[in-house]
mmCIF file of C-alpha atoms and ligand atoms in Angstrom:
data_model
loop_
_atom_site.group_PDB
_atom_site.id
_atom_site.type_symbol
_atom_site.label_atom_id
_atom_site.label_comp_id
_atom_site.label_asym_id
_atom_site.label_seq_id
_atom_site.Cartn_x
_atom_site.Cartn_y
_atom_site.Cartn_z
ATOM 1 C CA UNK A 88 -24.078 -17.592 11.750
ATOM 2 C CA UNK A 89 -22.683 -14.140 12.196
ATOM 3 C CA UNK A 90 -19.705 -13.663 9.916
ATOM 4 C CA UNK A 91 -17.393 -10.841 10.852
ATOM 5 C CA UNK A 92 -16.524 -8.043 8.489
ATOM 6 C CA UNK A 93 -13.099 -8.565 6.962
ATOM 7 C CA UNK A 94 -10.906 -5.573 6.323
ATOM 8 C CA UNK A 95 -7.476 -5.563 4.665
ATOM 9 C CA UNK A 96 -5.019 -2.787 5.427
ATOM 10 C CA UNK A 97 -2.665 -2.229 2.509
ATOM 11 C CA UNK A 98 -0.376 0.610 3.464
ATOM 12 C CA UNK A 99 2.067 2.405 1.274
ATOM 13 C CA UNK A 100 3.630 5.622 0.159
ATOM 14 C CA UNK A 101 1.888 5.253 -3.204
ATOM 15 C CA UNK A 102 4.214 7.743 -4.886
ATOM 16 C CA UNK A 103 2.561 7.006 -7.336
ATOM 17 C CA UNK A 104 0.043 4.124 -6.961
ATOM 18 C CA UNK A 105 0.492 1.632 -9.814
ATOM 19 C CA UNK A 106 -0.980 -1.545 -11.265
ATOM 20 C CA UNK A 107 1.176 -3.691 -8.967
ATOM 21 C CA UNK A 108 -0.659 -2.189 -5.995
ATOM 22 C CA UNK A 109 -4.077 -2.563 -7.615
ATOM 23 C CA UNK A 110 -3.585 -6.127 -8.825
ATOM 24 C CA UNK A 111 -2.391 -7.038 -5.321
ATOM 25 C CA UNK A 112 -5.323 -5.382 -3.553
ATOM 26 C CA UNK A 113 -7.963 -6.867 -5.854
ATOM 27 C CA UNK A 114 -6.521 -10.388 -5.769
ATOM 28 C CA UNK A 115 -5.928 -10.490 -2.015
ATOM 29 C CA UNK A 116 -9.481 -9.248 -1.526
ATOM 30 C CA UNK A 117 -10.743 -12.070 -3.732
ATOM 31 C CA UNK A 118 -8.529 -14.809 -2.285
ATOM 32 C CA UNK A 119 -9.265 -14.029 1.363
ATOM 33 C CA UNK A 120 -12.892 -12.951 0.907
ATOM 34 C CA UNK A 121 -12.279 -9.483 2.279
ATOM 35 C CA UNK A 122 -15.161 -7.038 2.338
ATOM 36 C CA UNK A 123 -12.821 -4.108 2.023
ATOM 37 C CA UNK A 124 -9.211 -3.354 1.238
ATOM 38 C CA UNK A 125 -8.025 0.040 2.423
ATOM 39 C CA UNK A 126 -5.109 1.494 0.486
ATOM 40 C CA UNK A 127 -3.778 3.551 3.366
ATOM 41 C CA UNK A 128 -1.683 6.518 2.335
ATOM 42 C CA UNK A 129 1.290 6.982 4.665
ATOM 43 C CA UNK A 130 1.531 10.522 5.962
ATOM 44 C CA UNK A 131 5.228 10.510 6.745
ATOM 45 C CA UNK A 132 6.802 7.240 5.664
ATOM 46 C CA UNK A 133 9.489 7.545 8.357
ATOM 47 C CA UNK A 134 11.549 4.673 6.954
ATOM 48 C CA UNK A 135 11.825 6.528 3.639
ATOM 49 C CA UNK A 136 12.150 10.096 4.920
ATOM 50 C CA UNK A 137 15.404 11.860 4.143
ATOM 51 C CA UNK A 138 16.355 9.568 1.291
ATOM 52 C CA UNK A 139 14.394 11.502 -1.323
ATOM 53 C CA UNK A 140 11.723 14.149 -1.689
ATOM 54 C CA UNK A 141 8.337 12.573 -1.087
ATOM 55 C CA UNK A 142 5.278 13.921 -2.876
ATOM 56 C CA UNK A 143 2.930 15.748 -0.470
ATOM 57 C CA UNK A 144 0.548 13.336 1.240
ATOM 58 C CA UNK A 145 -2.581 15.047 -0.095
ATOM 59 C CA UNK A 146 -1.336 14.641 -3.661
ATOM 60 C CA UNK A 147 -0.586 10.974 -3.061
ATOM 61 C CA UNK A 148 -4.059 10.604 -1.550
ATOM 62 C CA UNK A 149 -5.628 12.209 -4.653
ATOM 63 C CA UNK A 150 -3.842 9.678 -6.851
ATOM 64 C CA UNK A 151 -4.964 6.711 -4.724
ATOM 65 C CA UNK A 152 -8.540 8.006 -4.665
ATOM 66 C CA UNK A 153 -8.470 8.230 -8.456
ATOM 67 C CA UNK A 154 -6.986 4.734 -8.698
ATOM 68 C CA UNK A 155 -9.723 3.041 -6.641
ATOM 69 C CA UNK A 156 -12.706 5.206 -7.601
ATOM 70 C CA UNK A 157 -14.378 2.588 -9.777
ATOM 71 C CA UNK A 158 -13.080 -0.535 -8.070
ATOM 72 C CA UNK A 159 -15.561 -2.375 -5.838
ATOM 73 C CA UNK A 160 -14.242 -3.115 -2.356
ATOM 74 C CA UNK A 161 -11.149 -0.919 -2.624
ATOM 75 C CA UNK A 162 -10.999 2.398 -0.816
ATOM 76 C CA UNK A 163 -8.388 5.081 -0.248
ATOM 77 C CA UNK A 164 -7.576 5.577 3.419
ATOM 78 C CA UNK A 165 -6.593 8.899 4.976
ATOM 79 C CA UNK A 166 -6.447 7.897 8.663
ATOM 80 C CA UNK A 167 -2.669 8.345 8.759
ATOM 81 C CA UNK A 168 -2.843 11.715 7.019
ATOM 82 C CA UNK A 169 -5.544 12.946 9.394
ATOM 83 C CA UNK A 170 -3.571 11.665 12.375
ATOM 84 C CA UNK A 171 -0.507 13.594 11.203
ATOM 85 C CA UNK A 172 3.132 12.928 12.001
ATOM 86 C CA UNK A 173 4.874 9.669 11.233
ATOM 87 C CA UNK A 174 2.725 6.696 10.249
ATOM 88 C CA UNK A 175 2.725 3.513 12.327
ATOM 89 C CA UNK A 176 0.673 0.512 11.241
ATOM 90 C CA UNK A 177 -0.022 -0.497 14.861
ATOM 91 C CA UNK A 178 -1.870 2.803 15.412
ATOM 92 C CA UNK A 179 -3.704 2.537 12.099
ATOM 93 C CA UNK A 180 -4.968 -0.952 12.983
ATOM 94 C CA UNK A 181 -6.254 0.390 16.306
ATOM 95 C CA UNK A 182 -8.104 3.130 14.419
ATOM 96 C CA UNK A 183 -9.549 0.603 11.939
ATOM 97 C CA UNK A 184 -10.721 -1.596 14.828
ATOM 98 C CA UNK A 185 -12.653 1.390 16.222
ATOM 99 C CA UNK A 186 -14.128 2.190 12.798
ATOM 100 C CA UNK A 187 -15.189 -1.438 12.224
ATOM 101 C CA UNK A 188 -16.015 -2.950 15.621
ATOM 102 C CA UNK A 189 -15.658 -6.723 15.616
ATOM 103 C CA UNK A 190 -14.003 -6.821 12.201
ATOM 104 C CA UNK A 191 -11.205 -9.253 11.375
ATOM 105 C CA UNK A 192 -8.218 -7.233 10.229
ATOM 106 C CA UNK A 193 -5.508 -8.196 7.742
ATOM 107 C CA UNK A 194 -2.221 -6.409 7.111
ATOM 108 C CA UNK A 195 -1.167 -6.846 3.481
ATOM 109 C CA UNK A 196 2.446 -6.359 2.388
ATOM 110 C CA UNK A 197 4.726 -7.160 -0.510
ATOM 111 C CA UNK A 198 7.587 -9.490 0.379
ATOM 112 C CA UNK A 199 10.135 -6.656 0.404
ATOM 113 C CA UNK A 200 8.111 -4.927 3.101
ATOM 114 C CA UNK A 201 7.520 -8.224 4.927
ATOM 115 C CA UNK A 202 11.274 -8.838 5.079
ATOM 116 C CA UNK A 203 11.658 -5.704 7.183
ATOM 117 C CA UNK A 204 8.656 -6.394 9.376
ATOM 118 C CA UNK A 205 10.678 -6.502 12.587
ATOM 119 C CA UNK A 206 11.933 -2.976 11.975
ATOM 120 C CA UNK A 207 8.368 -1.681 12.198
ATOM 121 C CA UNK A 208 7.347 0.210 15.285
ATOM 122 C CA UNK A 209 5.480 -2.196 17.636
ATOM 123 C CA UNK A 210 5.445 -4.986 15.037
ATOM 124 C CA UNK A 211 4.304 -7.408 17.764
ATOM 125 C CA UNK A 212 1.155 -5.332 18.169
ATOM 126 C CA UNK A 213 0.618 -5.404 14.383
ATOM 127 C CA UNK A 214 0.849 -9.210 14.472
ATOM 128 C CA UNK A 215 -1.566 -9.365 17.396
ATOM 129 C CA UNK A 216 -4.143 -7.053 15.892
ATOM 130 C CA UNK A 217 -4.167 -8.505 12.378
ATOM 131 C CA UNK A 218 -3.455 -11.496 10.211
ATOM 132 C CA UNK A 219 -0.295 -10.946 8.201
ATOM 133 C CA UNK A 220 -0.640 -11.387 4.463
ATOM 134 C CA UNK A 221 2.285 -11.375 2.061
ATOM 135 C CA UNK A 222 2.477 -11.330 -1.722
ATOM 136 C CA UNK A 223 5.617 -12.007 -3.736
ATOM 137 C CA UNK A 224 7.191 -9.310 -5.852
ATOM 138 C CA UNK A 225 9.356 -10.170 -8.836
ATOM 139 C CA UNK A 226 13.009 -10.679 -8.075
ATOM 140 C CA UNK A 227 14.973 -12.649 -5.579
ATOM 141 C CA UNK A 228 12.688 -14.373 -3.059
ATOM 142 C CA UNK A 229 13.138 -12.883 0.382
ATOM 143 C CA UNK A 230 13.093 -14.677 3.678
ATOM 144 C CA UNK A 231 10.132 -13.837 5.841
ATOM 145 C CA UNK A 232 10.794 -13.105 9.506
ATOM 146 C CA UNK A 233 10.301 -16.197 11.652
ATOM 147 C CA UNK A 234 7.719 -16.623 14.323
ATOM 148 C CA UNK A 235 4.771 -15.048 12.529
ATOM 149 C CA UNK A 236 1.859 -16.773 10.833
ATOM 150 C CA UNK A 237 2.267 -15.340 7.340
ATOM 151 C CA UNK A 238 -0.520 -16.054 4.873
ATOM 152 C CA UNK A 239 0.912 -16.072 1.375
ATOM 153 C CA UNK A 240 -1.385 -15.078 -1.476
ATOM 154 C CA UNK A 241 -0.415 -15.725 -5.074
ATOM 155 C CA UNK A 242 -0.985 -12.726 -7.301
ATOM 156 C CA UNK A 243 0.338 -12.053 -10.803
ATOM 157 C CA UNK A 244 3.859 -10.741 -10.294
ATOM 158 C CA UNK A 245 4.221 -7.391 -11.922
ATOM 159 C CA UNK A 246 7.623 -5.856 -12.158
ATOM 160 C CA UNK A 247 6.453 -2.329 -11.445
ATOM 161 C CA UNK A 248 7.646 0.007 -8.719
ATOM 162 C CA UNK A 249 6.945 3.602 -7.868
ATOM 163 C CA UNK A 250 10.688 4.254 -7.994
ATOM 164 C CA UNK A 251 10.837 3.128 -11.623
ATOM 165 C CA UNK A 252 7.722 5.157 -12.447
ATOM 166 C CA UNK A 253 9.233 8.326 -10.984
ATOM 167 C CA UNK A 254 12.384 7.731 -13.052
ATOM 168 C CA UNK A 255 10.300 7.191 -16.174
ATOM 169 C CA UNK A 256 8.316 10.365 -15.615
ATOM 170 C CA UNK A 257 11.492 12.350 -15.075
ATOM 171 C CA UNK A 258 12.980 11.021 -18.332
ATOM 172 C CA UNK A 259 9.766 11.648 -20.232
ATOM 173 C CA UNK A 260 9.150 7.919 -20.789
ATOM 174 C CA UNK A 261 5.498 6.755 -20.834
ATOM 175 C CA UNK A 262 3.662 5.626 -17.705
ATOM 176 C CA UNK A 263 0.714 4.319 -19.711
ATOM 177 C CA UNK A 264 -0.681 0.956 -18.556
ATOM 178 C CA UNK A 265 1.633 0.963 -15.536
ATOM 179 C CA UNK A 266 -0.680 3.369 -13.742
ATOM 180 C CA UNK A 267 -4.363 3.678 -14.544
ATOM 181 C CA UNK A 268 -5.703 6.539 -16.635
ATOM 182 C CA UNK A 269 -7.402 8.376 -13.759
ATOM 183 C CA UNK A 270 -4.030 8.388 -11.955
ATOM 184 C CA UNK A 271 -2.286 9.689 -15.089
ATOM 185 C CA UNK A 272 -4.843 12.499 -15.155
ATOM 186 C CA UNK A 273 -4.087 13.479 -11.560
ATOM 187 C CA UNK A 274 -0.330 13.396 -12.236
ATOM 188 C CA UNK A 275 -0.822 15.705 -15.231
ATOM 189 C CA UNK A 276 -3.230 18.022 -13.399
ATOM 190 C CA UNK A 277 -0.906 18.422 -10.400
ATOM 191 C CA UNK A 278 2.237 18.490 -12.536
ATOM 192 C CA UNK A 279 3.887 15.713 -10.502
ATOM 193 C CA UNK A 280 7.226 13.973 -11.229
ATOM 194 C CA UNK A 281 8.414 16.496 -13.770
ATOM 195 C CA UNK A 282 12.114 16.997 -14.018
ATOM 196 C CA UNK A 283 11.786 20.762 -13.953
ATOM 197 C CA UNK A 284 9.983 20.793 -10.591
HETATM 198 P P1 ATP B 956 8.917 2.609 -3.987
HETATM 199 O O1 ATP B 956 9.647 2.101 -5.182
HETATM 200 O O2 ATP B 956 8.833 4.107 -3.894
HETATM 201 O O3 ATP B 956 9.322 1.953 -2.679
HETATM 202 P P2 ATP B 956 6.728 0.746 -4.287
HETATM 203 O O4 ATP B 956 6.386 0.448 -5.698
HETATM 204 O O5 ATP B 956 7.565 -0.256 -3.543
HETATM 205 O O6 ATP B 956 7.366 2.187 -4.225
HETATM 206 P P3 ATP B 956 5.221 1.309 -1.930
HETATM 207 O O7 ATP B 956 4.282 2.431 -1.779
HETATM 208 O O8 ATP B 956 6.584 1.405 -1.311
HETATM 209 O O9 ATP B 956 5.384 1.022 -3.510
HETATM 210 O O10 ATP B 956 4.583 -0.072 -1.492
HETATM 211 C C1 ATP B 956 3.409 -0.231 -0.766
HETATM 212 C C2 ATP B 956 3.165 -1.725 -0.612
HETATM 213 O O11 ATP B 956 2.914 -2.299 -1.903
HETATM 214 C C3 ATP B 956 4.363 -2.513 -0.038
HETATM 215 O O12 ATP B 956 3.867 -3.531 0.818
HETATM 216 C C4 ATP B 956 5.006 -3.112 -1.288
HETATM 217 O O13 ATP B 956 5.728 -4.293 -1.022
HETATM 218 C C5 ATP B 956 3.781 -3.390 -2.136
HETATM 219 N N1 ATP B 956 4.067 -3.387 -3.573
HETATM 220 C C6 ATP B 956 4.625 -2.406 -4.290
HETATM 221 N N2 ATP B 956 4.746 -2.746 -5.583
HETATM 222 C C7 ATP B 956 4.265 -4.007 -5.696
HETATM 223 C C8 ATP B 956 4.131 -4.934 -6.792
HETATM 224 N N3 ATP B 956 4.549 -4.630 -8.013
HETATM 225 N N4 ATP B 956 3.576 -6.125 -6.517
HETATM 226 C C9 ATP B 956 3.174 -6.450 -5.262
HETATM 227 N N5 ATP B 956 3.269 -5.629 -4.196
HETATM 228 C C10 ATP B 956 3.809 -4.419 -4.400
HETATM 229 MG MG1 MG B 957 8.491 0.238 -1.703
#
């Protein structure tokens, strides 16, 4: 029997990537028998633009690359960066389908992102091109948009967010164990998230 290649698309701003992202990617890969999970770095997260300064995409990519370097089956994706402009998951899935002909695609999101699924550009196309996978984040359970076949995967709930990490870094509080050491090294090397920048 020919079994198709299974690829998970886990998109994010990853500003910075943290253990919540990694634990999610590794456990969804395991639970759904995915060959690959692509942590896709958003070029311009258009839903976040304007609200705050976003770290340059190449720097975020460097952090994600460092985060997944030694993790089997996880890769950093730069399709959206190379495409340029705002990042739309529907387009990224089309690109992944070309890169992996015949593959079964999965779109992986935390429940906060799932709650806003219908605000995504061409969300119907996303649902057509991929199986939708959702993981719970700590906090108040959110209602998932109706009419989609969500697959829920249980992963350890880690109360970590990039927003909190940026605040910590700015205050000089430690990021240790919330991001992996290779990511800490990139943050230090590039001088990211310092109050004086
Ligand atoms: P920010 O606070 O800047 O929004 P974030 O921590 O939410 O950052 P994102 O880059 O926005 O990280 O999220 C990318 C994806 O990872 C989203 O689908 C989000 O729901 C999911 N995610 C983020 N943190 C966690 C976590 N701790 N557990 C599970 N999923 C998470
Ligand atoms: Mg977020």
